[in-house]
mmCIF file of C-alpha atoms in Angstrom:
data_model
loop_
_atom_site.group_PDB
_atom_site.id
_atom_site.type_symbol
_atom_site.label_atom_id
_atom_site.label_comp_id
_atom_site.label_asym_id
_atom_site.label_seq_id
_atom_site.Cartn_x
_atom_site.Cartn_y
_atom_site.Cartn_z
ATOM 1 C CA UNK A 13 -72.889 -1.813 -255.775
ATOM 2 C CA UNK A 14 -69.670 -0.545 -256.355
ATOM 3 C CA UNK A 15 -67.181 1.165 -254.695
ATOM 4 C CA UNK A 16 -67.562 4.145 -256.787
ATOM 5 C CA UNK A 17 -71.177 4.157 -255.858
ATOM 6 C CA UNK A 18 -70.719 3.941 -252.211
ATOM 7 C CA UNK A 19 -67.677 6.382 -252.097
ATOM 8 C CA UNK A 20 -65.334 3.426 -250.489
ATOM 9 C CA UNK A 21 -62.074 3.924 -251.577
ATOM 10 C CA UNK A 22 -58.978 1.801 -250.261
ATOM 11 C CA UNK A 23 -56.553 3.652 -252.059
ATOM 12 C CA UNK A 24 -53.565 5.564 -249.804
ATOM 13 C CA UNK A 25 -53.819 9.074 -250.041
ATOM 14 C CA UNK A 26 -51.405 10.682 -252.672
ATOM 15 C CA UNK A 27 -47.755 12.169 -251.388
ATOM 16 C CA UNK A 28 -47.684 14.872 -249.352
ATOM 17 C CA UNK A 29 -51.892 14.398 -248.193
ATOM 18 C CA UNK A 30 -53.440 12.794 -245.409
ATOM 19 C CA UNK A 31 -56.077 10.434 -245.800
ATOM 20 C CA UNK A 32 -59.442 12.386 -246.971
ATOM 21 C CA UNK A 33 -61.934 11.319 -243.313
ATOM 22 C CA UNK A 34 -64.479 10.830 -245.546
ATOM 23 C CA UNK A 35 -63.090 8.530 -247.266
ATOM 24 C CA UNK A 36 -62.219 6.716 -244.419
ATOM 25 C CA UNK A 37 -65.787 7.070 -242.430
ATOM 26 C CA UNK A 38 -67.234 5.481 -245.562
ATOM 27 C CA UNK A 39 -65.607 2.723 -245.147
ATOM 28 C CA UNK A 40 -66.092 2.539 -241.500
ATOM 29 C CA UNK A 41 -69.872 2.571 -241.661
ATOM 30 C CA UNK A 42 -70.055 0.225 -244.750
ATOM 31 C CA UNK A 43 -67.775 -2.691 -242.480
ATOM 32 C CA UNK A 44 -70.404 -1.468 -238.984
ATOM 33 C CA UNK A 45 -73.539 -1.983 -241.591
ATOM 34 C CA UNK A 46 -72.053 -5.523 -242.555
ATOM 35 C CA UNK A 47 -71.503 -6.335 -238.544
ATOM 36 C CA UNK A 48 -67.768 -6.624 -239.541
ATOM 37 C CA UNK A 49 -65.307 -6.184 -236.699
ATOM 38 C CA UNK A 50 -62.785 -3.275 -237.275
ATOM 39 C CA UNK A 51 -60.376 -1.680 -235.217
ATOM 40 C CA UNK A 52 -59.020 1.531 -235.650
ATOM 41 C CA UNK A 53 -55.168 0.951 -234.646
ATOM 42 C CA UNK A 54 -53.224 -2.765 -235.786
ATOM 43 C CA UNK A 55 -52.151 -4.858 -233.021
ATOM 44 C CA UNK A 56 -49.112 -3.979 -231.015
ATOM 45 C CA UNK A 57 -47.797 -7.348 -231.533
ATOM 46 C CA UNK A 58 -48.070 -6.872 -235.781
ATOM 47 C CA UNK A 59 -46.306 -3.268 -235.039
ATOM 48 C CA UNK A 60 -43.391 -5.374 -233.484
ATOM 49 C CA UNK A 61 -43.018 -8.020 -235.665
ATOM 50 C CA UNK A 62 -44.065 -6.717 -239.233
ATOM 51 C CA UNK A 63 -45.649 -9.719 -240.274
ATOM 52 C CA UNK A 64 -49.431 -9.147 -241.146
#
């Protein structure tokens, strides 16, 4: 499969937009359906430092 085939696209939304929630739910089911963890915030410690 591709991504094209399973609308998941990781691309940021263009200027001036907000991410499309579809877009974004896609890509939230396909990581549930692989029993990948997700969150949906980063860690307050990465907001502090930067460092990823």
């Amino acid at each position: 499969r591709s991504a094209g085939a399973t609308r998941v696209w990781l691309l940021p939304a263009p200027a001036g937009q907000v991410l499309d929630l579809e877009r974004l739910g896609d890509w939230h089911a396909a990581l549930d359906q692989l029993q990948l963890p997700r969150t949906d915030s980063a860690p307050l410690n990465w907001l502090e430092t930067g460092h990823d």
